[in-house]
Amino acid sequence: MGRSRIRAVAVDAGVGAAVAAVNAVAISADVGGETAPPVTAYLFAVAFGALMFARRRFPVAVLLVTAAGLVAYYVLRFPPVGLALPLAGALYSAAEDGRWRWAAGTAAAVTALSTFFRFREGDDPAYLFGLELASTVALMVAMIALGDGIRARRLLRAEIRDRETRAAAERERAAALRAEEERLRIARELHDVLAHTVTVISVQAAVAAEALEDDPPAAATALGVIREAGGEAMRELRATLGLLRGDSGDGRDGGTDGNGVLAPVGGLAQLDRLVRTAGDSGLPVRLRIAGEPVDLPRVIDTAAYRVVQEALTNVLRHAGAASAEVLVRYGAELEITVTDDGRGAIGHGSRPGEGRGLLGMAERVAVLGGALRTGNGPDGGFRVAVTLPLAPRGRIGADAAGAAR
């Protein structure tokens, strides 16, 4: 038997003992009686108390049996004990179980029946309808109200616990979602940092290998580009690790801003360096700026930079292009277009199972409320067109900024 069950039995035993004792005292008092009350009357008192052990499982049955027993008690003309005292425990139990209508109906029926017969037998109407009826009804109503109040309080506590449980589960789900978004952000950041650099190094290593004997200056230039690309990758990796650790920084290479929000790595101000690196890798890139440049939120600035970086990386790795163009247009929205003269969609890994860079690009843009369009250009080659709002329209705040990066 569990602790809660033991406690419930103890409570029922206490209620039953109280009911039996109160009724036994009333029987012993036997107001107006000339002889000692019979033992059978006390057995009724004990029975009224014993019924309390079944009040939790069968509250209505206990109420009806108690009422029937009370009627039988008075039919046998035992000493008067009133109506409310024998019924008190049963009325309370029925109301506590939510059966207050049964409790009220039973109380009204027993009271009406008792009043009718007592009036017919000649009891003083003033006493019967005045003091006694009022006190009996008041005590019955009090027991019903007490039981219903206890039930309401128990339901309120259960609802509070349920809300707390749901809130805790919601916090766990939110924490799991934030962790998943953080893992995705880390994967994107590392992909963007490493993919471009590894592509440049791969291209330049091939150039250096071919020119090592026939054209040493060209090999030296290629090795210089590799060294510069490696240094750039190390700087970006350090900045990215600083973001993950939450280190402070100046905002150019990563860290946190003044509000403690993770600051991005890279931005449109570094496009010249990105274009120069692509040119050093054998891909001439034309950079055009249209409209009046404006200060962009960091999350938008970084997303735009990463889109251009990923697009040029795809051109270097897959397109077989002789040249590319990057157009950045400032207006009601930020528009970025990267085109090349290569092999088109097939060269950019558009077959099933490929194109994870494009997928990451689309996810990054979608988080900010932007749009991404890719496909073959009107004059051949491949075209990546991105539209970004000038302020993030996705989930704003640290979580949105982290997801966007």
GROMACS .gro file of N, CA and C in nm, residues 334-402:
model
  207
  334LEU      N    1   1.762   4.441  -5.084
  334LEU     CA    2   1.897   4.413  -5.132
  334LEU      C    3   1.890   4.298  -5.231
  335GLU      N    4   1.937   4.323  -5.354
  335GLU     CA    5   1.935   4.221  -5.458
  335GLU      C    6   2.078   4.184  -5.494
  336ILE      N    7   2.105   4.055  -5.498
  336ILE     CA    8   2.238   4.005  -5.532
  336ILE      C    9   2.222   3.905  -5.646
  337THR      N   10   2.299   3.923  -5.751
  337THR     CA   11   2.295   3.831  -5.864
  337THR      C   12   2.437   3.788  -5.898
  338VAL      N   13   2.459   3.658  -5.905
  338VAL     CA   14   2.588   3.603  -5.944
  338VAL      C   15   2.566   3.518  -6.069
  339THR      N   16   2.633   3.554  -6.177
  339THR     CA   17   2.618   3.481  -6.303
  339THR      C   18   2.755   3.436  -6.353
  340ASP      N   19   2.755   3.330  -6.432
  340ASP     CA   20   2.879   3.283  -6.492
  340ASP      C   21   2.849   3.236  -6.634
  341ASP      N   22   2.953   3.205  -6.709
  341ASP     CA   23   2.938   3.160  -6.848
  341ASP      C   24   2.978   3.013  -6.862
  342GLY      N   25   2.954   2.937  -6.758
  342GLY     CA   26   2.996   2.797  -6.757
  342GLY      C   27   2.893   2.701  -6.814
  343ARG      N   28   2.888   2.578  -6.756
  343ARG     CA   29   2.807   2.471  -6.812
  343ARG      C   30   2.660   2.476  -6.769
  344GLY      N   31   2.622   2.570  -6.689
  344GLY     CA   32   2.482   2.581  -6.652
  344GLY      C   33   2.449   2.494  -6.531
  345ALA      N   34   2.320   2.454  -6.522
  345ALA     CA   35   2.270   2.387  -6.402
  345ALA      C   36   2.343   2.258  -6.371
  346ILE      N   37   2.374   2.179  -6.474
  346ILE     CA   38   2.443   2.051  -6.450
  346ILE      C   39   2.578   2.076  -6.385
  347GLY      N   40   2.648   2.179  -6.428
  347GLY     CA   41   2.777   2.211  -6.370
  347GLY      C   42   2.769   2.256  -6.226
  348HIS      N   43   2.651   2.302  -6.183
  348HIS     CA   44   2.635   2.350  -6.046
  348HIS      C   45   2.577   2.245  -5.953
  349GLY      N   46   2.580   2.119  -5.993
  349GLY     CA   47   2.538   2.012  -5.903
  349GLY      C   48   2.389   2.011  -5.877
  350SER      N   49   2.308   2.029  -5.981
  350SER     CA   50   2.164   2.033  -5.961
  350SER      C   51   2.100   1.896  -5.969
  351ARG      N   52   2.181   1.792  -5.995
  351ARG     CA   53   2.123   1.658  -5.999
  351ARG      C   54   2.084   1.613  -5.859
  352PRO      N   55   1.987   1.517  -5.847
  352PRO     CA   56   1.944   1.471  -5.715
  352PRO      C   57   2.063   1.424  -5.632
  353GLY      N   58   2.065   1.466  -5.505
  353GLY     CA   59   2.173   1.426  -5.414
  353GLY      C   60   2.288   1.523  -5.413
  354GLU      N   61   2.289   1.622  -5.506
  354GLU     CA   62   2.397   1.719  -5.510
  354GLU      C   63   2.341   1.855  -5.470
  355GLY      N   64   2.428   1.956  -5.479
  355GLY     CA   65   2.382   2.092  -5.456
  355GLY      C   66   2.354   2.125  -5.311
  356ARG      N   67   2.432   2.072  -5.217
  356ARG     CA   68   2.406   2.105  -5.077
  356ARG      C   69   2.441   2.250  -5.048
  357GLY      N   70   2.533   2.307  -5.123
  357GLY     CA   71   2.564   2.449  -5.106
  357GLY      C   72   2.445   2.535  -5.141
  358LEU      N   73   2.376   2.501  -5.249
  358LEU     CA   74   2.255   2.574  -5.286
  358LEU      C   75   2.146   2.557  -5.181
  359LEU      N   76   2.134   2.437  -5.126
  359LEU     CA   77   2.034   2.413  -5.022
  359LEU      C   78   2.064   2.498  -4.898
  360GLY      N   79   2.189   2.502  -4.857
  360GLY     CA   80   2.226   2.586  -4.744
  360GLY      C   81   2.200   2.732  -4.771
  361MET      N   82   2.228   2.774  -4.895
  361MET     CA   83   2.200   2.912  -4.935
  361MET      C   84   2.051   2.943  -4.919
  362ALA      N   85   1.966   2.852  -4.968
  362ALA     CA   86   1.822   2.873  -4.962
  362ALA      C   87   1.775   2.879  -4.817
  363GLU      N   88   1.827   2.793  -4.730
  363GLU     CA   89   1.786   2.795  -4.589
  363GLU      C   90   1.827   2.926  -4.523
  364ARG      N   91   1.949   2.970  -4.552
  364ARG     CA   92   1.999   3.094  -4.492
  364ARG      C   93   1.912   3.213  -4.532
  365VAL      N   94   1.876   3.218  -4.659
  365VAL     CA   95   1.796   3.330  -4.709
  365VAL      C   96   1.653   3.323  -4.655
  366ALA      N   97   1.596   3.203  -4.648
  366ALA     CA   98   1.458   3.188  -4.603
  366ALA      C   99   1.441   3.231  -4.459
  367VAL      N  100   1.539   3.205  -4.374
  367VAL     CA  101   1.530   3.244  -4.233
  367VAL      C  102   1.511   3.394  -4.219
  368LEU      N  103   1.571   3.471  -4.311
  368LEU     CA  104   1.563   3.617  -4.303
  368LEU      C  105   1.445   3.674  -4.378
  369GLY      N  106   1.361   3.589  -4.436
  369GLY     CA  107   1.245   3.638  -4.510
  369GLY      C  108   1.278   3.676  -4.653
  370GLY      N  109   1.390   3.628  -4.705
  370GLY     CA  110   1.429   3.659  -4.843
  370GLY      C  111   1.388   3.551  -4.940
  371ALA      N  112   1.436   3.564  -5.064
  371ALA     CA  113   1.402   3.468  -5.169
  371ALA      C  114   1.527   3.436  -5.249
  372LEU      N  115   1.536   3.310  -5.293
  372LEU     CA  116   1.649   3.263  -5.374
  372LEU      C  117   1.596   3.201  -5.502
  373ARG      N  118   1.654   3.241  -5.613
  373ARG     CA  119   1.619   3.182  -5.743
  373ARG      C  120   1.748   3.140  -5.812
  374THR      N  121   1.750   3.016  -5.861
  374THR     CA  122   1.868   2.965  -5.930
  374THR      C  123   1.825   2.899  -6.060
  375GLY      N  124   1.915   2.893  -6.154
  375GLY     CA  125   1.885   2.828  -6.281
  375GLY      C  126   1.977   2.877  -6.390
  376ASN      N  127   1.959   2.826  -6.509
  376ASN     CA  128   2.041   2.868  -6.621
  376ASN      C  129   2.012   3.013  -6.656
  377GLY      N  130   2.117   3.087  -6.695
  377GLY     CA  131   2.101   3.225  -6.734
  377GLY      C  132   2.042   3.238  -6.873
  378PRO      N  133   1.990   3.356  -6.908
  378PRO     CA  134   1.929   3.376  -7.041
  378PRO      C  135   2.028   3.356  -7.155
  379ASP      N  136   2.157   3.383  -7.130
  379ASP     CA  137   2.259   3.369  -7.233
  379ASP      C  138   2.351   3.251  -7.205
  380GLY      N  139   2.302   3.153  -7.132
  380GLY     CA  140   2.385   3.038  -7.096
  380GLY      C  141   2.446   3.057  -6.958
  381GLY      N  142   2.521   2.959  -6.913
  381GLY     CA  143   2.580   2.967  -6.781
  381GLY      C  144   2.476   2.946  -6.673
  382PHE      N  145   2.510   2.991  -6.554
  382PHE     CA  146   2.424   2.970  -6.438
  382PHE      C  147   2.402   3.102  -6.368
  383ARG      N  148   2.287   3.115  -6.304
  383ARG     CA  149   2.249   3.242  -6.241
  383ARG      C  150   2.194   3.215  -6.101
  384VAL      N  151   2.248   3.285  -6.004
  384VAL     CA  152   2.198   3.282  -5.867
  384VAL      C  153   2.147   3.421  -5.834
  385ALA      N  154   2.018   3.433  -5.804
  385ALA     CA  155   1.958   3.562  -5.773
  385ALA      C  156   1.897   3.556  -5.634
  386VAL      N  157   1.936   3.649  -5.550
  386VAL     CA  158   1.889   3.652  -5.412
  386VAL      C  159   1.830   3.789  -5.381
  387THR      N  160   1.717   3.789  -5.315
  387THR     CA  161   1.656   3.912  -5.266
  387THR      C  162   1.648   3.903  -5.114
  388LEU      N  163   1.704   4.002  -5.047
  388LEU     CA  164   1.704   4.006  -4.902
  388LEU      C  165   1.640   4.135  -4.853
  389PRO      N  166   1.559   4.127  -4.747
  389PRO     CA  167   1.505   4.251  -4.691
  389PRO      C  168   1.616   4.332  -4.626
  390LEU      N  169   1.595   4.461  -4.612
  390LEU     CA  170   1.696   4.545  -4.549
  390LEU      C  171   1.695   4.531  -4.397
  391ALA      N  172   1.595   4.461  -4.344
  391ALA     CA  173   1.590   4.424  -4.202
  391ALA      C  174   1.535   4.283  -4.194
  392PRO      N  175   1.585   4.199  -4.103
  392PRO     CA  176   1.540   4.060  -4.097
  392PRO      C  177   1.390   4.052  -4.071
  393ARG      N  178   1.322   3.967  -4.151
  393ARG     CA  179   1.178   3.947  -4.129
  393ARG      C  180   1.150   3.815  -4.062
  394GLY      N  181   1.254   3.736  -4.038
  394GLY     CA  182   1.234   3.608  -3.971
  394GLY      C  183   1.225   3.630  -3.821
  395ARG      N  184   1.263   3.527  -3.742
  395ARG     CA  185   1.263   3.541  -3.597
  395ARG      C  186   1.374   3.637  -3.556
  396ILE      N  187   1.335   3.747  -3.495
  396ILE     CA  188   1.430   3.852  -3.459
  396ILE      C  189   1.493   3.817  -3.324
  397GLY      N  190   1.620   3.857  -3.309
  397GLY     CA  191   1.687   3.837  -3.181
  397GLY      C  192   1.807   3.747  -3.197
  398ALA      N  193   1.861   3.704  -3.086
  398ALA     CA  194   1.984   3.625  -3.089
  398ALA      C  195   1.962   3.493  -3.161
  399ASP      N  196   1.847   3.427  -3.138
  399ASP     CA  197   1.821   3.299  -3.202
  399ASP      C  198   1.812   3.316  -3.353
  400ALA      N  199   1.746   3.424  -3.398
  400ALA     CA  200   1.735   3.447  -3.542
  400ALA      C  201   1.869   3.476  -3.603
  401ALA      N  202   1.947   3.558  -3.533
  401ALA     CA  203   2.078   3.591  -3.586
  401ALA      C  204   2.166   3.468  -3.594
  402GLY      N  205   2.161   3.383  -3.490
  402GLY     CA  206   2.239   3.260  -3.493
  402GLY      C  207   2.195   3.169  -3.603
   0.00000   0.00000   0.00000
